[in-house]
Amino acid sequence: SQTIHQWPATLVQPVGSPLSLECTVEGTSNPNLYWYRQAAGRGLQLLFYSVGIGQISSEVPQNLSASRPQDRQFILSSKKLLLSDSGFYLCAWNLEAPTEAFFGQGTRLTVV
Amino acid sequence: DAKTTQPPSMDCAEGRAANLPCNHSTISGNEYVYWYRQIHSQGPQYIIHGLKNNETNEMASLIITEDRKSSTLILPHATLRDTAVYYCIVRLNTGNQFYFGTGTSLTVIP
């Protein structure tokens, strides 16, 4: 069966520090991968998605970047965190439409 | 961008059916309707999806109007564990992205 792993579960980082969140998927090949962010009390905002290794599409301009170095690995990064980067970050995967997407359990990032 | 409109909140008595509406008046013929729910501080959970016909699974039923401009998610016997935010999403059958709106916060009352 397919599983998605996302870590760490919680993270507290100072302003200006770098960020690296990792997501891996097991049990499938060539998945579509996604990063979402959820600010406190808000809905989910799609940040990045990838349909293959090295292929990244950005949905909104921001202080973050994404990379896909391997087929089932998706990384969210920042060189210098801002206070506004705080939020709940979710990784997800799916196969071609109309299959549903499966979400990880999220990372709660607090920038202080 | 989200293409759906949902009420911000609803209450439902435990054991009763919860009917969650969603408007998607600009839906096109090749777009599916998906429902997810999110329990606080967890990742969203897939519930059900459909194109034209009504759908039922072990979790819920999805009723799509004939003109496809709205749909209703039905939880037949709501329990306290069904308290969550429910998201209705439309998605192209050729596209990969899911765009979430603000959803409906459902509270099941004992």
mmCIF file of C-alpha atoms in Angstrom:
data_model
loop_
_atom_site.group_PDB
_atom_site.id
_atom_site.type_symbol
_atom_site.label_atom_id
_atom_site.label_comp_id
_atom_site.label_asym_id
_atom_site.label_seq_id
_atom_site.Cartn_x
_atom_site.Cartn_y
_atom_site.Cartn_z
ATOM 1 C CA SER A 1 0.000 0.000 0.000
ATOM 2 C CA GLN A 2 1.032 3.573 -0.525
ATOM 3 C CA THR A 3 2.168 5.788 2.333
ATOM 4 C CA ILE A 4 3.361 9.345 2.665
ATOM 5 C CA HIS A 5 5.863 10.506 5.249
ATOM 6 C CA GLN A 6 6.368 14.097 6.257
ATOM 7 C CA TRP A 7 8.738 15.413 8.909
ATOM 8 C CA PRO A 8 9.257 16.975 11.301
ATOM 9 C CA ALA A 9 5.806 17.204 12.880
ATOM 10 C CA THR A 10 6.565 20.486 14.605
ATOM 11 C CA LEU A 11 9.331 23.041 14.144
ATOM 12 C CA VAL A 12 10.214 26.331 15.787
ATOM 13 C CA GLN A 13 12.707 28.438 13.868
ATOM 14 C CA PRO A 14 14.053 31.968 14.332
ATOM 15 C CA VAL A 15 13.470 34.655 11.737
ATOM 16 C CA GLY A 16 16.218 34.621 9.121
ATOM 17 C CA SER A 17 17.098 30.961 9.583
ATOM 18 C CA PRO A 18 16.904 28.421 6.737
ATOM 19 C CA LEU A 19 14.182 25.817 6.342
ATOM 20 C CA SER A 20 14.060 22.329 4.912
ATOM 21 C CA LEU A 21 10.934 20.186 5.106
ATOM 22 C CA GLU A 22 10.978 16.758 3.547
ATOM 23 C CA CYS A 23 8.232 14.561 2.178
ATOM 24 C CA THR A 24 8.567 11.053 0.792
ATOM 25 C CA VAL A 25 6.059 8.685 -0.745
ATOM 26 C CA GLU A 26 6.289 4.910 -0.712
ATOM 27 C CA GLY A 27 4.517 2.253 -2.730
ATOM 28 C CA THR A 28 3.959 4.125 -5.969
ATOM 29 C CA SER A 29 5.904 5.458 -8.926
ATOM 30 C CA ASN A 30 5.907 8.825 -10.682
ATOM 31 C CA PRO A 31 3.394 10.464 -8.372
ATOM 32 C CA ASN A 32 2.319 14.081 -8.620
ATOM 33 C CA LEU A 33 3.557 15.839 -5.495
ATOM 34 C CA TYR A 34 2.223 18.941 -3.785
ATOM 35 C CA TRP A 35 3.058 21.375 -0.994
ATOM 36 C CA TYR A 36 0.217 23.233 0.698
ATOM 37 C CA ARG A 37 0.252 25.787 3.490
ATOM 38 C CA GLN A 38 -2.516 26.518 5.951
ATOM 39 C CA ALA A 39 -2.357 29.683 8.004
ATOM 40 C CA ALA A 40 -4.113 29.650 11.381
ATOM 41 C CA GLY A 41 -7.886 29.479 10.910
ATOM 42 C CA ARG A 42 -7.629 29.528 7.137
ATOM 43 C CA GLY A 43 -8.042 27.138 4.218
ATOM 44 C CA LEU A 44 -5.294 25.311 2.357
ATOM 45 C CA GLN A 45 -3.228 27.247 -0.147
ATOM 46 C CA LEU A 46 -1.435 25.341 -2.900
ATOM 47 C CA LEU A 47 2.227 26.443 -2.955
ATOM 48 C CA PHE A 48 4.013 24.092 -5.354
ATOM 49 C CA TYR A 49 3.318 21.012 -7.387
ATOM 50 C CA SER A 50 5.502 18.636 -9.354
ATOM 51 C CA VAL A 51 4.675 16.129 -12.057
ATOM 52 C CA GLY A 52 8.176 14.662 -12.277
ATOM 53 C CA ILE A 53 11.802 14.824 -11.133
ATOM 54 C CA GLY A 54 13.130 18.351 -11.409
ATOM 55 C CA GLN A 55 9.754 19.720 -12.560
ATOM 56 C CA ILE A 56 8.364 22.303 -10.163
ATOM 57 C CA SER A 57 5.454 24.667 -10.674
ATOM 58 C CA SER A 58 4.926 27.542 -8.260
ATOM 59 C CA GLU A 59 1.427 28.740 -7.565
ATOM 60 C CA VAL A 60 2.184 31.895 -5.599
ATOM 61 C CA PRO A 61 5.230 34.164 -5.327
ATOM 62 C CA GLN A 62 6.807 33.790 -1.945
ATOM 63 C CA ASN A 63 9.865 33.291 0.185
ATOM 64 C CA LEU A 64 9.859 29.530 -0.343
ATOM 65 C CA SER A 65 11.150 27.126 -2.977
ATOM 66 C CA ALA A 66 10.617 23.454 -3.721
ATOM 67 C CA SER A 67 12.741 20.733 -5.221
ATOM 68 C CA ARG A 68 12.212 17.161 -6.323
ATOM 69 C CA PRO A 69 15.593 15.430 -6.396
ATOM 70 C CA GLN A 70 14.108 11.925 -6.604
ATOM 71 C CA ASP A 71 10.874 10.488 -7.944
ATOM 72 C CA ARG A 72 9.236 10.138 -4.547
ATOM 73 C CA GLN A 73 10.931 12.929 -2.614
ATOM 74 C CA PHE A 74 9.691 16.493 -2.374
ATOM 75 C CA ILE A 75 11.486 19.181 -0.380
ATOM 76 C CA LEU A 76 10.278 22.599 0.712
ATOM 77 C CA SER A 77 13.003 25.130 1.483
ATOM 78 C CA SER A 78 13.719 28.678 2.429
ATOM 79 C CA LYS A 79 17.033 30.507 2.727
ATOM 80 C CA LYS A 80 15.726 33.036 5.279
ATOM 81 C CA LEU A 81 12.440 32.526 7.098
ATOM 82 C CA LEU A 82 10.004 35.356 7.705
ATOM 83 C CA LEU A 83 7.425 35.599 10.475
ATOM 84 C CA SER A 84 4.740 35.266 7.798
ATOM 85 C CA ASP A 85 6.071 31.821 6.877
ATOM 86 C CA SER A 86 4.526 30.390 10.037
ATOM 87 C CA GLY A 87 1.775 27.891 9.359
ATOM 88 C CA PHE A 88 0.798 24.284 8.879
ATOM 89 C CA TYR A 89 2.578 22.748 5.872
ATOM 90 C CA LEU A 90 1.106 19.725 4.160
ATOM 91 C CA CYS A 91 2.559 17.443 1.537
ATOM 92 C CA ALA A 92 0.273 15.437 -0.752
ATOM 93 C CA TRP A 93 0.487 13.038 -3.666
ATOM 94 C CA ASN A 94 -1.731 11.576 -6.317
ATOM 95 C CA LEU A 95 -1.629 9.856 -9.662
ATOM 96 C CA GLU A 96 -3.267 11.114 -12.809
ATOM 97 C CA ALA A 97 -6.785 12.524 -12.613
ATOM 98 C CA PRO A 98 -9.367 11.622 -11.541
ATOM 99 C CA THR A 99 -7.638 9.839 -8.659
ATOM 100 C CA GLU A 100 -7.856 11.463 -5.254
ATOM 101 C CA ALA A 101 -4.931 13.074 -3.446
ATOM 102 C CA PHE A 102 -3.487 11.699 -0.219
ATOM 103 C CA PHE A 103 -2.087 14.004 2.418
ATOM 104 C CA GLY A 104 0.648 13.682 4.991
ATOM 105 C CA GLN A 105 0.080 14.617 8.610
ATOM 106 C CA GLY A 106 1.684 18.002 8.251
ATOM 107 C CA THR A 107 4.434 20.097 9.807
ATOM 108 C CA ARG A 108 3.510 22.944 12.109
ATOM 109 C CA LEU A 109 6.116 25.666 11.606
ATOM 110 C CA THR A 110 6.397 28.576 13.995
ATOM 111 C CA VAL A 111 8.802 31.333 13.074
ATOM 112 C CA VAL A 112 9.821 33.393 16.099
ATOM 113 C CA ASP B 1 -8.396 29.273 -7.366
ATOM 114 C CA ALA B 2 -11.311 27.651 -5.494
ATOM 115 C CA LYS B 3 -14.448 27.428 -7.631
ATOM 116 C CA THR B 4 -16.846 26.396 -4.881
ATOM 117 C CA THR B 5 -18.996 28.132 -2.281
ATOM 118 C CA GLN B 6 -19.873 26.520 1.035
ATOM 119 C CA PRO B 7 -21.536 27.768 4.215
ATOM 120 C CA PRO B 8 -18.886 28.601 6.804
ATOM 121 C CA SER B 9 -20.389 26.494 9.582
ATOM 122 C CA MET B 10 -23.127 23.990 10.407
ATOM 123 C CA ASP B 11 -24.335 22.028 13.405
ATOM 124 C CA CYS B 12 -25.789 18.530 13.383
ATOM 125 C CA ALA B 13 -27.222 16.393 16.170
ATOM 126 C CA GLU B 14 -25.416 13.153 16.842
ATOM 127 C CA GLY B 15 -27.082 10.243 15.064
ATOM 128 C CA ARG B 16 -28.821 12.436 12.563
ATOM 129 C CA ALA B 17 -27.898 12.877 8.910
ATOM 130 C CA ALA B 18 -25.551 15.763 8.140
ATOM 131 C CA ASN B 19 -26.227 17.392 4.776
ATOM 132 C CA LEU B 20 -23.426 19.674 3.621
ATOM 133 C CA PRO B 21 -24.182 21.793 0.550
ATOM 134 C CA CYS B 22 -21.752 23.095 -2.054
ATOM 135 C CA ASN B 23 -22.307 25.450 -4.974
ATOM 136 C CA HIS B 24 -20.131 25.125 -8.053
ATOM 137 C CA SER B 25 -22.133 27.079 -10.617
ATOM 138 C CA THR B 26 -19.218 27.509 -13.040
ATOM 139 C CA ILE B 27 -18.333 23.821 -13.186
ATOM 140 C CA SER B 28 -17.553 22.502 -16.647
ATOM 141 C CA GLY B 29 -18.450 19.162 -18.125
ATOM 142 C CA ASN B 30 -15.101 17.507 -17.479
ATOM 143 C CA GLU B 31 -14.650 18.618 -13.876
ATOM 144 C CA TYR B 32 -15.138 16.265 -10.965
ATOM 145 C CA VAL B 33 -16.492 17.179 -7.539
ATOM 146 C CA TYR B 34 -14.378 15.988 -4.593
ATOM 147 C CA TRP B 35 -15.025 16.121 -0.883
ATOM 148 C CA TYR B 36 -12.353 16.097 1.810
ATOM 149 C CA ARG B 37 -12.483 16.710 5.520
ATOM 150 C CA GLN B 38 -9.867 17.961 7.949
ATOM 151 C CA ILE B 39 -9.883 17.263 11.634
ATOM 152 C CA HIS B 40 -7.979 19.866 13.619
ATOM 153 C CA SER B 41 -4.208 19.774 13.084
ATOM 154 C CA GLN B 42 -4.327 16.758 10.781
ATOM 155 C CA GLY B 43 -3.946 16.332 7.035
ATOM 156 C CA PRO B 44 -7.138 16.361 4.934
ATOM 157 C CA GLN B 45 -8.881 13.032 4.474
ATOM 158 C CA TYR B 46 -10.475 12.017 1.192
ATOM 159 C CA ILE B 47 -14.190 11.232 1.458
ATOM 160 C CA ILE B 48 -15.747 10.805 -1.974
ATOM 161 C CA HIS B 49 -15.824 12.168 -5.511
ATOM 162 C CA GLY B 50 -18.122 12.107 -8.511
ATOM 163 C CA LEU B 51 -18.749 13.485 -11.982
ATOM 164 C CA LYS B 52 -22.444 13.226 -12.820
ATOM 165 C CA ASN B 53 -24.022 10.345 -10.987
ATOM 166 C CA ASN B 54 -24.690 10.118 -7.301
ATOM 167 C CA GLU B 55 -22.030 8.199 -5.437
ATOM 168 C CA THR B 56 -21.990 6.264 -2.168
ATOM 169 C CA ASN B 57 -19.216 4.661 -0.186
ATOM 170 C CA GLU B 58 -18.677 3.517 3.373
ATOM 171 C CA MET B 59 -18.205 7.068 4.594
ATOM 172 C CA ALA B 60 -20.804 9.161 2.812
ATOM 173 C CA SER B 61 -23.082 9.790 -0.133
ATOM 174 C CA LEU B 62 -22.621 12.462 -2.772
ATOM 175 C CA ILE B 63 -25.672 13.889 -4.492
ATOM 176 C CA ILE B 64 -24.969 15.991 -7.600
ATOM 177 C CA THR B 65 -27.799 17.991 -9.167
ATOM 178 C CA GLU B 66 -28.728 17.292 -12.738
ATOM 179 C CA ASP B 67 -27.280 20.601 -13.937
ATOM 180 C CA ARG B 68 -24.139 19.849 -11.864
ATOM 181 C CA LYS B 69 -24.121 23.347 -10.407
ATOM 182 C CA SER B 70 -24.406 22.136 -6.847
ATOM 183 C CA SER B 71 -23.897 19.046 -4.750
ATOM 184 C CA THR B 72 -24.589 17.751 -1.248
ATOM 185 C CA LEU B 73 -22.438 15.542 0.910
ATOM 186 C CA ILE B 74 -24.491 13.350 3.209
ATOM 187 C CA LEU B 75 -23.131 11.737 6.351
ATOM 188 C CA PRO B 76 -26.018 9.390 7.130
ATOM 189 C CA HIS B 77 -25.524 9.002 10.877
ATOM 190 C CA ALA B 78 -23.236 11.712 12.203
ATOM 191 C CA THR B 79 -21.001 10.912 15.162
ATOM 192 C CA LEU B 80 -18.911 13.186 17.338
ATOM 193 C CA ARG B 81 -15.842 12.070 15.379
ATOM 194 C CA ASP B 82 -17.327 13.609 12.248
ATOM 195 C CA THR B 83 -16.719 17.082 13.677
ATOM 196 C CA ALA B 84 -14.323 18.612 11.150
ATOM 197 C CA VAL B 85 -13.954 21.136 8.346
ATOM 198 C CA TYR B 86 -15.412 19.757 5.116
ATOM 199 C CA TYR B 87 -14.030 20.940 1.787
ATOM 200 C CA CYS B 88 -15.787 20.711 -1.562
ATOM 201 C CA ILE B 89 -13.421 20.925 -4.539
ATOM 202 C CA VAL B 90 -13.873 20.832 -8.298
ATOM 203 C CA ARG B 91 -11.056 19.495 -10.360
ATOM 204 C CA LEU B 92 -10.413 18.927 -14.049
ATOM 205 C CA ASN B 93 -10.155 15.307 -15.060
ATOM 206 C CA THR B 94 -7.050 16.300 -17.003
ATOM 207 C CA GLY B 95 -5.558 18.495 -14.308
ATOM 208 C CA ASN B 96 -3.686 17.441 -11.251
ATOM 209 C CA GLN B 97 -4.074 20.301 -8.803
ATOM 210 C CA PHE B 98 -6.582 20.499 -5.961
ATOM 211 C CA TYR B 99 -7.646 24.014 -4.949
ATOM 212 C CA PHE B 100 -9.269 24.231 -1.541
ATOM 213 C CA GLY B 101 -11.777 26.863 -0.486
ATOM 214 C CA THR B 102 -12.536 27.770 3.123
ATOM 215 C CA GLY B 103 -14.849 24.804 3.690
ATOM 216 C CA THR B 104 -17.696 24.191 6.145
ATOM 217 C CA SER B 105 -16.943 23.677 9.801
ATOM 218 C CA LEU B 106 -19.312 20.923 10.920
ATOM 219 C CA THR B 107 -19.949 20.491 14.632
ATOM 220 C CA VAL B 108 -21.746 17.337 15.724
ATOM 221 C CA ILE B 109 -23.617 17.999 18.940
ATOM 222 C CA PRO B 110 -24.254 15.249 21.499
#
